CSV table of C-alpha atoms and ligand atoms in Angstrom, one decimal:
chain,number,residue,atom,x,y,z
A,2,UNK,CA,-1.2,15.2,-34.7
A,3,UNK,CA,0.1,16.8,-38.4
A,4,UNK,CA,2.1,14.5,-40.2
A,5,UNK,CA,4.9,17.2,-40.2
A,6,UNK,CA,5.1,17.3,-35.6
A,7,UNK,CA,5.9,13.0,-36.4
A,8,UNK,CA,8.5,14.0,-39.0
A,9,UNK,CA,9.8,16.3,-36.8
A,10,UNK,CA,9.4,14.1,-33.2
A,11,UNK,CA,10.5,11.5,-34.4
A,12,UNK,CA,13.4,12.9,-36.2
A,13,UNK,CA,14.8,14.3,-33.5
A,14,UNK,CA,13.8,10.9,-31.5
A,15,UNK,CA,16.5,9.3,-33.8
A,16,UNK,CA,18.8,12.1,-33.9
A,17,UNK,CA,18.9,12.1,-30.1
A,18,UNK,CA,19.8,8.0,-30.3
A,19,UNK,CA,22.4,8.1,-32.5
A,20,UNK,CA,24.0,11.1,-30.3
A,21,UNK,CA,23.9,8.0,-27.6
A,22,UNK,CA,25.6,5.7,-29.6
A,23,UNK,CA,28.3,8.4,-30.7
A,24,UNK,CA,28.7,9.2,-27.0
A,25,UNK,CA,29.0,5.7,-25.1
A,26,UNK,CA,31.0,4.6,-28.9
A,27,UNK,CA,28.6,1.4,-29.0
A,28,UNK,CA,30.1,-1.9,-30.4
A,29,UNK,CA,28.3,-3.4,-33.2
A,30,UNK,CA,27.7,-6.4,-30.6
A,31,UNK,CA,26.1,-4.5,-28.1
A,32,UNK,CA,23.6,-2.8,-31.0
A,33,UNK,CA,22.9,-6.1,-31.8
A,34,UNK,CA,22.7,-7.3,-27.9
A,35,UNK,CA,19.9,-4.3,-27.7
A,36,UNK,CA,18.5,-4.4,-30.6
A,37,UNK,CA,17.7,-8.3,-29.3
A,38,UNK,CA,16.3,-7.1,-25.5
A,39,UNK,CA,13.5,-5.0,-27.5
A,40,UNK,CA,13.1,-7.8,-30.0
A,41,UNK,CA,12.4,-10.1,-26.7
A,42,UNK,CA,10.4,-6.9,-25.2
A,43,UNK,CA,8.0,-6.9,-28.0
A,44,UNK,CA,8.0,-10.9,-27.9
A,45,UNK,CA,6.9,-10.8,-24.1
A,46,UNK,CA,4.3,-8.3,-24.8
A,47,UNK,CA,6.1,-6.3,-22.6
A,48,UNK,CA,6.8,-3.3,-24.9
A,49,UNK,CA,3.8,-1.1,-23.8
A,50,UNK,CA,5.3,-1.3,-19.9
A,51,UNK,CA,8.6,-0.7,-21.0
A,52,UNK,CA,8.0,2.7,-22.5
A,53,UNK,CA,6.0,3.3,-20.3
A,54,UNK,CA,8.3,2.9,-17.5
A,55,UNK,CA,10.4,5.7,-18.6
A,56,UNK,CA,8.5,8.0,-20.5
A,57,UNK,CA,4.7,8.4,-19.1
A,58,UNK,CA,5.9,10.4,-16.2
A,59,UNK,CA,7.5,12.7,-18.7
A,60,UNK,CA,4.4,13.3,-20.6
A,61,UNK,CA,2.5,14.0,-17.4
A,62,UNK,CA,4.8,16.6,-16.3
A,63,UNK,CA,4.4,18.8,-20.0
A,64,UNK,CA,0.5,18.0,-19.4
A,65,UNK,CA,0.6,19.5,-16.0
A,66,UNK,CA,2.3,22.6,-17.8
A,67,UNK,CA,-0.6,23.4,-18.6
A,68,UNK,CA,-2.8,22.7,-15.9
A,69,UNK,CA,-3.6,25.3,-13.2
A,70,UNK,CA,-6.0,23.3,-10.9
A,71,UNK,CA,-4.8,19.7,-9.9
A,72,UNK,CA,-2.2,18.1,-11.4
A,73,UNK,CA,-2.4,15.4,-12.8
A,74,UNK,CA,-0.8,11.7,-12.5
A,75,UNK,CA,0.2,8.8,-14.3
A,76,UNK,CA,-2.5,6.5,-15.9
A,77,UNK,CA,-0.9,3.2,-15.4
A,78,UNK,CA,-2.1,-0.2,-17.5
A,79,UNK,CA,-5.0,-1.0,-15.4
A,80,UNK,CA,-8.0,1.0,-15.9
A,81,UNK,CA,-11.3,-0.4,-16.9
A,82,UNK,CA,-13.1,1.8,-19.1
A,83,UNK,CA,-16.3,0.1,-17.7
A,84,UNK,CA,-16.5,-0.1,-14.6
A,85,UNK,CA,-19.8,0.0,-12.4
A,86,UNK,CA,-21.4,2.6,-10.6
A,87,UNK,CA,-21.6,2.0,-7.1
A,88,UNK,CA,-23.0,3.5,-3.9
A,89,UNK,CA,-20.8,4.5,-0.8
A,90,UNK,CA,-18.8,1.5,-1.6
A,91,UNK,CA,-17.0,-0.8,-3.8
A,92,UNK,CA,-17.2,-3.8,-3.8
A,93,UNK,CA,-15.3,-5.8,-1.6
A,94,UNK,CA,-14.5,-9.5,-1.5
A,95,UNK,CA,-15.8,-11.5,0.9
A,96,UNK,CA,-12.5,-13.2,2.4
A,97,UNK,CA,-10.7,-9.5,2.3
A,98,UNK,CA,-13.9,-8.3,4.8
A,99,UNK,CA,-12.2,-8.0,7.8
A,100,UNK,CA,-9.4,-6.4,6.2
A,101,UNK,CA,-8.6,-2.5,7.2
A,102,UNK,CA,-10.9,0.1,5.5
A,103,UNK,CA,-10.4,3.0,4.1
A,104,UNK,CA,-12.5,6.1,3.2
A,105,UNK,CA,-12.0,8.3,0.6
A,106,UNK,CA,-13.5,11.2,0.3
A,107,UNK,CA,-13.2,14.8,-0.6
A,108,UNK,CA,-14.5,18.1,-3.0
A,109,UNK,CA,-14.7,18.5,-6.8
A,110,UNK,CA,-14.4,22.2,-7.5
A,111,UNK,CA,-13.4,24.3,-10.7
A,112,UNK,CA,-11.0,27.1,-10.1
A,113,UNK,CA,-13.2,29.9,-8.6
A,114,UNK,CA,-13.8,27.0,-5.7
A,115,UNK,CA,-17.6,26.7,-6.7
A,116,UNK,CA,-18.8,22.8,-6.2
A,117,UNK,CA,-18.9,20.7,-9.4
A,118,UNK,CA,-21.8,18.7,-9.3
A,119,UNK,CA,-22.4,15.5,-11.2
A,120,UNK,CA,-18.9,14.8,-11.8
A,121,UNK,CA,-18.0,11.0,-12.3
A,122,UNK,CA,-14.8,10.5,-10.5
A,123,UNK,CA,-13.9,6.1,-11.7
A,124,UNK,CA,-11.5,4.9,-9.0
A,125,UNK,CA,-9.8,1.6,-8.9
A,126,UNK,CA,-6.7,0.3,-6.6
A,127,UNK,CA,-5.1,-3.1,-6.2
A,128,UNK,CA,-6.8,-6.2,-4.3
A,129,UNK,CA,-5.2,-7.1,-1.2
A,130,UNK,CA,-2.8,-9.5,-3.8
A,131,UNK,CA,-1.0,-6.4,-5.4
A,132,UNK,CA,-3.4,-6.9,-8.7
A,133,UNK,CA,-6.4,-5.5,-10.5
A,134,UNK,CA,-9.4,-6.6,-10.8
A,135,UNK,CA,-10.8,-7.6,-14.3
A,136,UNK,CA,-7.3,-8.0,-16.0
A,137,UNK,CA,-6.7,-11.8,-17.4
A,138,UNK,CA,-3.3,-12.4,-16.3
A,139,UNK,CA,-3.7,-10.9,-12.6
A,140,UNK,CA,-6.1,-13.9,-12.2
A,141,UNK,CA,-9.8,-12.7,-14.1
A,142,UNK,CA,-11.2,-11.6,-10.4
A,143,UNK,CA,-14.8,-9.5,-11.5
A,144,UNK,CA,-14.5,-6.4,-12.4
A,145,UNK,CA,-17.1,-4.8,-10.3
A,146,UNK,CA,-14.3,-5.3,-7.1
A,147,UNK,CA,-11.7,-2.6,-5.6
A,148,UNK,CA,-13.1,-0.7,-8.5
A,149,UNK,CA,-15.8,1.4,-9.4
A,150,UNK,CA,-17.8,4.7,-10.4
A,151,UNK,CA,-19.3,7.6,-8.3
A,152,UNK,CA,-20.5,10.8,-8.4
A,153,UNK,CA,-20.1,13.9,-6.3
A,154,UNK,CA,-23.3,16.0,-5.0
A,155,UNK,CA,-24.9,19.2,-5.3
A,156,UNK,CA,-21.8,20.1,-2.9
A,157,UNK,CA,-19.2,18.5,-4.9
A,158,UNK,CA,-18.3,15.7,-2.3
A,159,UNK,CA,-17.8,12.2,-2.6
A,160,UNK,CA,-17.1,9.8,-0.5
A,161,UNK,CA,-16.7,6.1,-1.1
A,162,UNK,CA,-15.9,3.1,1.8
A,163,UNK,CA,-13.1,0.2,0.5
A,164,UNK,CA,-10.3,-2.1,1.7
A,165,UNK,CA,-6.4,-0.7,1.4
A,166,UNK,CA,-4.6,-1.2,-1.4
A,167,UNK,CA,-1.3,-2.4,-1.3
A,168,UNK,CA,2.6,-1.7,-3.2
A,169,UNK,CA,3.1,-3.9,-5.9
A,170,UNK,CA,5.0,-5.3,-8.1
A,171,UNK,CA,5.3,-4.1,-12.0
A,172,UNK,CA,5.7,-7.6,-13.8
A,173,UNK,CA,9.5,-8.4,-13.3
A,174,UNK,CA,9.9,-11.3,-14.8
A,175,UNK,CA,10.4,-11.3,-18.2
A,176,UNK,CA,12.4,-8.8,-20.0
A,177,UNK,CA,11.5,-6.1,-19.1
A,178,UNK,CA,12.5,-6.7,-15.2
A,179,UNK,CA,16.0,-8.0,-16.6
A,180,UNK,CA,16.3,-4.3,-18.0
A,181,UNK,CA,15.2,-2.7,-14.9
A,182,UNK,CA,16.4,-5.2,-12.0
A,183,UNK,CA,19.4,-6.8,-13.7
A,184,UNK,CA,21.5,-4.6,-15.3
A,185,UNK,CA,20.3,-1.3,-14.1
A,186,UNK,CA,20.0,-2.2,-10.6
A,187,UNK,CA,16.4,-0.1,-10.2
A,188,UNK,CA,13.6,-2.3,-8.1
A,189,UNK,CA,10.3,-2.8,-9.9
A,190,UNK,CA,7.7,-1.5,-6.9
A,191,UNK,CA,5.0,1.3,-6.8
A,192,UNK,CA,3.3,2.4,-3.5
A,193,UNK,CA,0.3,1.4,-2.7
A,194,UNK,CA,-2.0,4.2,-4.1
A,195,UNK,CA,-5.9,4.8,-5.1
A,196,UNK,CA,-6.5,5.9,-9.1
A,197,UNK,CA,-8.8,8.1,-9.7
A,198,UNK,CA,-10.3,9.3,-13.3
A,199,UNK,CA,-12.5,12.4,-12.8
A,200,UNK,CA,-15.1,13.4,-15.6
A,201,UNK,CA,-17.3,16.6,-15.8
A,202,UNK,CA,-19.4,18.6,-18.3
A,203,UNK,CA,-17.7,21.8,-19.3
A,204,UNK,CA,-14.1,20.5,-17.3
A,205,UNK,CA,-11.2,19.4,-18.3
A,206,UNK,CA,-10.7,15.0,-17.0
A,207,UNK,CA,-7.9,14.9,-15.0
A,208,UNK,CA,-6.4,11.4,-13.4
A,209,UNK,CA,-4.4,11.5,-11.0
A,210,UNK,CA,-3.3,9.3,-8.1
A,211,UNK,CA,-3.3,10.0,-4.0
A,212,UNK,CA,-1.0,7.9,-2.1
A,213,UNK,CA,-0.1,6.9,2.0
A,214,UNK,CA,2.0,9.1,3.2
A,215,UNK,CA,5.0,7.7,5.4
A,216,UNK,CA,4.1,4.1,3.2
A,217,UNK,CA,6.2,1.7,1.5
A,218,UNK,CA,8.1,2.8,-1.7
A,219,UNK,CA,6.1,6.6,-1.6
A,220,UNK,CA,9.7,8.2,-2.0
A,221,UNK,CA,11.4,6.1,-4.5
A,222,UNK,CA,8.6,4.6,-7.2
A,223,UNK,CA,10.2,2.3,-10.4
A,224,UNK,CA,7.1,4.4,-12.5
A,225,UNK,CA,8.4,8.1,-10.7
A,226,UNK,CA,4.4,8.5,-10.6
A,227,UNK,CA,4.2,10.0,-7.1
A,228,UNK,CA,4.2,13.4,-7.1
A,229,UNK,CA,3.6,16.1,-3.6
A,230,UNK,CA,0.3,16.7,-4.0
A,231,UNK,CA,-1.7,14.0,-3.4
A,232,UNK,CA,0.7,12.3,-0.4
A,233,UNK,CA,-2.2,12.4,2.4
A,234,UNK,CA,-1.1,11.9,6.0
A,235,UNK,CA,-2.9,9.7,8.2
A,236,UNK,CA,-5.4,10.2,9.8
A,237,UNK,CA,-8.7,7.7,11.2
A,238,UNK,CA,-12.5,8.3,11.2
A,239,UNK,CA,-14.6,5.6,12.4
A,240,UNK,CA,-11.6,3.2,12.3
A,241,UNK,CA,-11.0,3.7,8.9
A,242,UNK,CA,-8.0,5.3,7.1
A,243,UNK,CA,-9.1,8.3,5.8
A,244,UNK,CA,-8.1,9.7,2.4
A,245,UNK,CA,-9.4,12.9,2.1
A,246,UNK,CA,-7.8,14.4,-1.5
A,247,UNK,CA,-9.7,17.4,-2.7
A,248,UNK,CA,-9.5,18.0,-6.3
A,249,UNK,CA,-10.1,21.3,-8.6
A,250,UNK,CA,-10.6,21.2,-12.5
A,251,UNK,CA,-9.5,23.1,-14.7
A,252,UNK,CA,-12.1,24.1,-17.7
A,253,UNK,CA,-12.3,22.5,-20.8
A,254,UNK,CA,-11.2,25.4,-22.8
A,255,UNK,CA,-7.6,25.3,-21.3
A,256,UNK,CA,-5.2,23.7,-23.5
A,257,UNK,CA,-6.0,19.9,-23.6
A,258,UNK,CA,-3.5,17.6,-24.9
A,259,UNK,CA,-5.5,14.4,-26.1
A,260,UNK,CA,-5.8,11.5,-24.1
A,261,UNK,CA,-7.2,8.0,-25.4
A,262,UNK,CA,-8.6,4.8,-23.2
A,263,UNK,CA,-6.8,1.9,-24.1
A,264,UNK,CA,-7.6,-1.2,-23.1
A,265,UNK,CA,-6.8,-3.3,-20.4
A,266,UNK,CA,-4.1,-5.8,-21.1
B,324,LIG,FE1,-1.9,0.8,-9.7
């Protein structure tokens, strides 16, 4: 991003905010209350989450305007970059072995329909408690559970078994939750979902999510992250919920806004 671009964007942000102050004739007391709430949000380490809740889906929307293959989704804060490679199944805790399973499978192709072999797919999803492994403030469950990397075969196909994720609340006990729930009357729930990050040589990376049709909060995601593309109808195979999702990758030469992996919280 050039300095000129930064200057133009920040200048417009400030002007837009000034417009809001004028529109609502905000008083000095209200301005200070808002200022102090932002300071508390920063102190609680929730500023990145607050910004993501309001704005991440818009940046994804802008990115998707340049995609002709599958659309991207929000990444969320729980990606861990060095998850292990797995063979056909994510690691399941002993205590979760009897829980319902899901079979994630599908095919990765390019825009001509040709298979993309050897694509690496990072998969991650919640525990049955609605937390994520490898995240210290989620109890620091070993990151080998409910996340891993798999590869597509020569036909572009992938397949991996795990337990079902659940809907979960984004942290709602601090200043972000107070703003969303108390002052704005929102809720803080996300529907159950699976995260995907697909990398393949010569192709544009794709970060996506899949959802369970009919599941709680699919139509009312607090992060506005649900696109229509990957809401998967209910079907079962060998007693497992089938999550069949095919991905179409854009070429790497197509416009590619930078997407940087951030360390997990
Ligand atoms: Fe998530």
